Amino acid sequence: GAPSAALLDVRGVTMSFGGFNAMTDVSFSVASGTVMALIGPNGAGKSTTMNVLTALYQPSAGAVFFDGASLANAKTTKIAMLGISRTFQNLQVFGDLSVLDNVLAGMHHSIDKHANGRAMALLETVGLAAHAHQLARNLSYGQQRFLEVARALACNPMLLLLDEPAAGLRGADLAALKALILLIKEHGIAVVLIEHHMDVVMELSDSITVLNFGQVLARGSAAEIQANQAVQEAYLGA
Ligand code: ADP
Ligand code: MG
């Protein structure tokens, strides 16, 4: 296909498990420094999309291009080195490690004499610096969500994938998460945001892709998606 200016370019991806297509001909692109929300009902294929973007799965058809190169031969263990990082829908914090060590674990190959300082700066950014030396399991649930974002940022990604980061967050935590995502975007990082909190999605997204039964149902700005009849019926309506 034609070259693209986008950092991430997903072209016609189908992901089959046995005979079942979790994704069918899914295409979208994300530019640096922008937030693209991936929304849709449970089972629509959102997390599967993130698993494809981190090379956990190889697409059955179609291709993913990141920073101009295909991910076809990428290994999921090397994906952070390419500049792609993620958080998980179900928290994957290392409870028996300190908060600081959780962030250091996210640095992979780039541990050097500056690592501790960089990790502390990230903890400062997410509001957890005072907890650096506690065991991660002693953090509140909301704090663990922020720790996961800090760990994902530790490898200096160009693309950050956030799978339901606001799940279970309320009030001040939700506001802090929005501010954090805006800060990440201001640093020029591209963000793919899976989220069910529509206020978060509508406030932060530069573009929205709606998945339904593994297919792209709609694509557009927040205003366009909110006005879309098919999206209202499949997902937003209530
Ligand atoms: P979402 O994140 O949008 O809620 P998922 O991407 O987790 O949805 O799942 C989409 C569909 O693909 C679901 O029906 C799910 O059961 C199925 N699925 C996801 N991963 C696998 C897998 N590894 N093997 C078989 N089916 C899967
Ligand atoms: Mg999911």
XYZ file of N, CA, C and O in Angstrom, residues 36-154:
476
model
N -6.284 8.275 20.106
C -7.375 7.602 19.392
C -8.074 6.653 20.350
O -7.443 5.768 20.914
N -9.359 6.881 20.568
C -10.115 5.984 21.433
C -10.674 4.834 20.615
O -11.144 5.016 19.483
N -10.606 3.657 21.202
C -11.171 2.447 20.605
C -12.308 2.040 21.528
O -12.053 1.649 22.672
N -13.525 2.218 21.043
C -14.685 1.942 21.903
C -15.585 0.901 21.256
O -15.443 0.581 20.067
N -16.520 0.406 22.046
C -17.479 -0.574 21.554
C -17.856 -1.535 22.659
O -17.200 -1.581 23.698
N -18.919 -2.332 22.420
C -19.415 -3.238 23.460
C -18.384 -4.279 23.872
O -17.407 -4.523 23.158
N -18.611 -4.921 25.005
C -17.768 -6.036 25.432
C -17.766 -7.106 24.348
O -18.797 -7.410 23.755
N -16.586 -7.636 24.075
C -16.462 -8.683 23.063
C -16.299 -8.144 21.660
O -16.245 -8.915 20.691
N -16.210 -6.819 21.504
C -16.138 -6.217 20.160
C -14.781 -6.434 19.486
O -14.653 -6.248 18.277
N -13.767 -6.783 20.269
C -12.439 -7.008 19.684
C -11.409 -5.961 20.058
O -10.325 -5.908 19.477
N -11.707 -5.152 21.078
C -10.808 -4.055 21.455
C -9.493 -4.591 22.041
O -8.409 -4.196 21.593
N -9.598 -5.458 23.036
C -8.362 -5.988 23.640
C -7.605 -6.853 22.640
O -6.366 -6.849 22.622
N -8.321 -7.568 21.813
C -7.660 -8.358 20.762
C -6.835 -7.444 19.862
O -5.707 -7.793 19.469
N -7.373 -6.265 19.555
C -6.634 -5.303 18.740
C -5.314 -4.941 19.421
O -4.254 -4.913 18.781
N -5.363 -4.700 20.734
C -4.112 -4.383 21.457
C -3.151 -5.562 21.442
O -1.936 -5.375 21.363
N -3.686 -6.765 21.508
C -2.816 -7.946 21.463
C -2.149 -8.085 20.091
O -1.002 -8.518 19.998
N -2.844 -7.683 19.052
C -2.238 -7.673 17.712
C -1.179 -6.567 17.617
O -0.093 -6.772 17.072
N -1.479 -5.403 18.223
C -0.545 -4.266 18.147
C 0.729 -4.517 18.940
O 1.740 -3.849 18.720
N 0.681 -5.453 19.873
C 1.887 -5.800 20.636
C 2.464 -7.131 20.178
O 3.286 -7.729 20.876
N 2.015 -7.595 19.009
C 2.557 -8.807 18.383
C 2.378 -10.056 19.243
O 3.053 -11.063 19.035
N 1.444 -9.985 20.189
C 1.085 -11.185 20.939
C 0.387 -12.153 19.974
O 0.557 -13.368 20.079
N -0.399 -11.598 19.067
C -1.022 -12.364 17.992
C -0.540 -11.829 16.658
O -0.373 -10.626 16.497
N -0.351 -12.712 15.698
C -0.094 -12.288 14.327
C -1.423 -12.327 13.567
O -2.153 -13.322 13.641
N -1.756 -11.253 12.846
C -3.045 -11.212 12.143
C -3.194 -12.370 11.150
O -2.210 -12.802 10.552
N -4.439 -12.838 11.013
C -4.728 -13.871 10.015
C -4.709 -13.258 8.618
O -4.417 -13.938 7.639
N -5.061 -11.980 8.529
C -4.975 -11.241 7.269
C -4.742 -9.780 7.591
O -5.029 -9.338 8.698
N -4.215 -9.033 6.626
C -3.944 -7.622 6.833
C -2.587 -7.420 7.478
O -1.810 -8.373 7.642
N -2.298 -6.179 7.824
C -0.965 -5.864 8.336
C -1.018 -4.666 9.270
O -1.926 -3.832 9.198
N -0.015 -4.599 10.147
C 0.151 -3.452 11.035
C 1.501 -2.819 10.728
O 2.525 -3.507 10.706
N 1.487 -1.519 10.477
C 2.730 -0.777 10.238
C 2.944 0.183 11.395
O 2.046 0.931 11.772
N 4.134 0.138 11.973
C 4.488 1.040 13.061
C 5.774 1.749 12.703
O 6.779 1.097 12.379
N 5.735 3.076 12.739
C 6.914 3.874 12.414
C 7.499 3.440 11.062
O 8.721 3.330 10.897
N 6.606 3.145 10.138
C 7.013 2.842 8.770
C 7.365 1.397 8.479
O 7.605 1.036 7.331
N 7.391 0.541 9.502
C 7.780 -0.854 9.268
C 6.666 -1.804 9.688
O 5.922 -1.534 10.628
N 6.569 -2.928 9.002
C 5.563 -3.930 9.334
C 5.922 -4.634 10.638
O 7.097 -4.876 10.926
N 4.881 -4.956 11.419
C 5.113 -5.723 12.655
C 5.074 -7.229 12.394
O 5.102 -8.016 13.334
N 5.028 -7.618 11.111
C 4.824 -9.035 10.776
C 5.861 -9.944 11.423
O 5.543 -11.059 11.816
N 7.084 -9.498 11.545
C 8.122 -10.352 12.124
C 8.527 -9.917 13.532
O 9.524 -10.383 14.075
N 7.712 -9.019 14.114
C 8.055 -8.528 15.447
C 7.721 -9.582 16.499
O 6.778 -10.342 16.362
N 8.531 -9.621 17.546
C 8.284 -10.530 18.677
C 7.721 -9.701 19.826
O 8.187 -8.597 20.097
N 6.748 -10.270 20.508
C 6.094 -9.513 21.573
C 7.095 -9.114 22.667
O 6.973 -8.054 23.278
N 8.127 -9.938 22.874
C 9.139 -9.617 23.889
C 10.030 -8.451 23.470
O 10.726 -7.875 24.292
N 10.014 -8.109 22.199
C 10.868 -7.011 21.704
C 10.065 -5.754 21.372
O 10.628 -4.772 20.905
N 8.758 -5.831 21.591
C 7.892 -4.761 21.097
C 8.203 -3.431 21.803
O 8.108 -2.356 21.198
N 8.592 -3.494 23.093
C 8.919 -2.270 23.828
C 10.126 -1.573 23.206
O 10.200 -0.343 23.189
N 11.066 -2.363 22.690
C 12.253 -1.767 22.061
C 11.896 -1.021 20.780
O 12.605 -0.098 20.382
N 10.805 -1.440 20.139
C 10.353 -0.732 18.930
C 9.645 0.575 19.285
O 9.491 1.438 18.439
N 9.200 0.696 20.539
C 8.537 1.929 20.952
C 7.053 1.793 21.228
O 6.322 2.775 21.245
N 6.598 0.551 21.454
C 5.182 0.322 21.773
C 5.089 -0.227 23.189
O 5.791 -1.167 23.547
N 4.218 0.386 23.989
C 4.060 -0.046 25.367
C 2.576 -0.099 25.702
O 1.769 0.563 25.050
N 2.235 -0.855 26.738
C 0.812 -1.021 27.022
C 0.538 -1.184 28.509
O 1.414 -1.534 29.290
N -0.730 -0.971 28.869
C -1.252 -1.428 30.154
C -2.332 -2.457 29.855
O -2.787 -2.585 28.716
N -2.732 -3.177 30.906
C -3.667 -4.284 30.727
C -5.017 -3.984 31.360
O -5.095 -3.293 32.370
N -6.056 -4.561 30.733
C -7.412 -4.407 31.258
C -7.464 -4.917 32.698
O -8.028 -4.270 33.572
N -6.879 -6.080 32.929
C -6.760 -6.606 34.292
C -5.365 -6.241 34.791
O -4.370 -6.617 34.188
N -5.328 -5.501 35.892
C -4.064 -4.997 36.418
C -2.983 -6.063 36.448
O -3.221 -7.194 36.840
N -1.785 -5.711 36.027
C -0.665 -6.641 36.070
C 0.530 -6.007 36.782
O 1.626 -5.948 36.266
N 0.234 -5.538 37.987
C 1.280 -4.972 38.831
C 1.993 -6.118 39.549
O 1.380 -7.126 39.872
N 3.306 -5.982 39.767
C 4.049 -6.986 40.539
C 3.917 -6.651 42.019
O 4.657 -5.817 42.543
N 2.986 -7.311 42.707
C 2.643 -6.978 44.084
C 3.782 -7.118 45.067
O 3.871 -6.365 46.042
N 4.666 -8.083 44.826
C 5.756 -8.350 45.777
C 6.989 -7.499 45.516
O 8.006 -7.637 46.204
N 6.934 -6.664 44.477
C 8.031 -5.725 44.229
C 7.639 -4.355 44.771
O 6.454 -4.036 44.893
N 8.641 -3.538 45.064
C 8.341 -2.168 45.464
C 7.746 -1.416 44.285
O 7.875 -1.836 43.119
N 7.110 -0.302 44.602
C 6.541 0.562 43.569
C 7.639 0.989 42.594
O 7.479 0.922 41.362
N 8.797 1.389 43.151
C 9.922 1.810 42.314
C 10.401 0.672 41.411
O 10.648 0.866 40.213
N 10.515 -0.526 41.971
C 10.984 -1.664 41.167
C 10.001 -2.031 40.060
O 10.406 -2.523 39.002
N 8.705 -1.788 40.297
C 7.733 -2.006 39.223
C 8.041 -1.111 38.030
O 7.955 -1.545 36.889
N 8.390 0.145 38.306
C 8.705 1.064 37.211
C 10.020 0.658 36.550
O 10.134 0.636 35.318
N 11.002 0.289 37.353
C 12.293 -0.152 36.791
C 12.095 -1.381 35.901
O 12.756 -1.522 34.865
N 11.143 -2.253 36.283
C 10.870 -3.452 35.476
C 10.369 -3.074 34.084
O 10.554 -3.828 33.125
N 9.749 -1.897 33.992
C 9.244 -1.448 32.695
C 10.322 -0.873 31.788
O 10.064 -0.577 30.626
N 11.527 -0.727 32.314
C 12.602 -0.123 31.498
C 13.306 -1.127 30.609
O 14.047 -0.762 29.699
N 13.100 -2.419 30.885
C 13.669 -3.468 30.039
C 15.165 -3.265 29.830
O 15.930 -3.256 30.779
N 15.549 -2.989 28.591
C 16.950 -2.915 28.187
C 17.657 -1.650 28.665
O 18.872 -1.589 28.672
N 16.886 -0.619 29.021
C 17.504 0.699 29.176
C 17.877 1.020 30.617
O 17.872 2.168 31.030
N 18.188 -0.006 31.427
C 18.636 0.229 32.807
C 20.080 0.747 32.776
O 20.971 0.115 32.217
N 20.277 1.912 33.340
C 21.635 2.466 33.460
C 21.696 3.275 34.747
O 20.777 3.206 35.573
N 22.746 4.064 34.930
C 22.889 4.793 36.196
C 21.823 5.867 36.374
O 21.635 6.373 37.468
N 21.151 6.230 35.285
C 20.093 7.237 35.387
C 18.718 6.615 35.651
O 17.739 7.332 35.818
N 18.666 5.272 35.649
C 17.366 4.593 35.695
C 16.561 4.977 36.937
O 15.370 5.284 36.836
N 17.205 4.945 38.098
C 16.478 5.274 39.324
C 15.889 6.676 39.284
O 14.739 6.883 39.674
N 16.678 7.609 38.806
C 16.203 8.985 38.716
C 15.038 9.123 37.758
O 14.067 9.829 38.039
N 15.134 8.425 36.630
C 14.037 8.476 35.659
C 12.779 7.832 36.233
O 11.663 8.325 36.037
N 12.963 6.716 36.937
C 11.806 6.034 37.537
C 11.151 6.917 38.590
O 9.913 7.014 38.663
N 11.963 7.586 39.406
C 11.399 8.477 40.423
C 10.655 9.647 39.774
O 9.602 10.067 40.264
N 11.195 10.160 38.680
C 10.516 11.265 37.982
C 9.153 10.810 37.459
O 8.165 11.551 37.531
N 9.091 9.577 36.947
C 7.807 9.052 36.475
C 6.824 8.887 37.636
O 5.637 9.203 37.503
N 7.330 8.402 38.763
C 6.449 8.246 39.942
C 5.946 9.602 40.404
O 4.797 9.734 40.833
N 6.802 10.624 40.313
C 6.379 11.990 40.620
C 5.233 12.399 39.696
O 4.213 12.934 40.141
N 5.404 12.126 38.419
C 4.400 12.500 37.420
C 3.041 11.866 37.709
O 2.007 12.499 37.508
N 3.041 10.613 38.143
C 1.753 9.943 38.391
C 1.311 10.054 39.850
O 0.320 9.440 40.245
N 2.050 10.837 40.651
C 1.621 11.090 42.026
C 1.940 9.983 43.011
O 1.282 9.863 44.051
N 2.950 9.166 42.708
C 3.256 8.034 43.589
C 4.666 8.089 44.188
O 5.118 7.104 44.786
N 5.343 9.224 44.040
C 6.741 9.292 44.501
C 6.865 8.973 45.994
O 7.808 8.299 46.420
N 5.889 9.417 46.777
C 5.958 9.189 48.226
C 5.821 7.706 48.579
O 6.131 7.294 49.691
N 5.343 6.910 47.619
C 5.116 5.482 47.877
C 6.181 4.598 47.249
O 6.038 3.375 47.206
N 7.250 5.199 46.740
C 8.239 4.479 45.929
C 8.753 3.203 46.588
O 8.981 2.197 45.913
N 8.911 3.232 47.913
C 9.567 2.098 48.580
C 8.596 1.157 49.275
O 9.004 0.232 49.966
N 7.308 1.379 49.041
C 6.314 0.425 49.543
C 6.178 -0.747 48.580
O 6.482 -0.621 47.395
N 5.656 -1.857 49.076
C 5.297 -2.943 48.166
C 4.088 -2.504 47.350
O 3.155 -1.893 47.871
N 4.123 -2.856 46.081
C 3.046 -2.422 45.186
C 1.690 -2.937 45.646
O 0.675 -2.273 45.469
N 1.674 -4.126 46.260
C 0.380 -4.678 46.671
C -0.281 -3.878 47.775
O -1.474 -4.029 48.020
N 0.484 -3.019 48.452
C -0.106 -2.198 49.510
C -0.703 -0.893 48.988
O -1.302 -0.139 49.748
N -0.553 -0.638 47.692
C -1.205 0.543 47.105
C -2.693 0.277 46.964
O -3.125 -0.876 46.849
N -3.477 1.358 46.936
C -4.903 1.209 46.643
C -5.048 0.761 45.189
O -4.111 0.868 44.381
N -6.236 0.281 44.868
C -6.507 -0.142 43.495
C -6.236 0.994 42.504
O -5.575 0.806 41.478
N -6.717 2.189 42.829
C -6.516 3.323 41.932
C -5.038 3.648 41.753
O -4.580 3.919 40.645
N -4.293 3.597 42.859
C -2.850 3.859 42.771
C -2.151 2.811 41.910
O -1.219 3.120 41.166
N -2.615 1.570 41.976
C -2.015 0.519 41.143
C -2.269 0.777 39.654
O -1.434 0.490 38.805
N -3.443 1.346 39.345
C -3.724 1.719 37.944
C -2.698 2.766 37.465
O -2.196 2.684 36.344
N -2.406 3.744 38.317
C -1.432 4.772 37.945
C -0.026 4.187 37.858
O 0.768 4.574 36.992
N 0.271 3.241 38.746
C 1.580 2.592 38.689
C 1.755 1.867 37.362
O 2.841 1.898 36.767
N 0.681 1.248 36.887
C 0.789 0.551 35.603
C 1.103 1.510 34.458
O 1.870 1.182 33.551
N 0.514 2.687 34.510
C 0.810 3.679 33.466
C 2.268 4.122 33.564
O 2.973 4.219 32.551
N 2.732 4.349 34.794
C 4.142 4.755 34.980
C 5.076 3.675 34.438
O 6.070 3.978 33.769
N 4.781 2.425 34.729
C 5.626 1.332 34.241
C 5.609 1.280 32.711
O 6.637 1.060 32.068
N 4.433 1.508 32.129
C 4.338 1.482 30.664
C 5.133 2.625 30.034
O 5.646 2.493 28.920
N 5.222 3.747 30.744
C 5.969 4.898 30.221
C 7.481 4.736 30.386
O 8.259 5.458 29.764
N 7.884 3.794 31.217
C 9.297 3.674 31.588
C 10.205 3.335 30.407
O 11.397 3.627 30.438
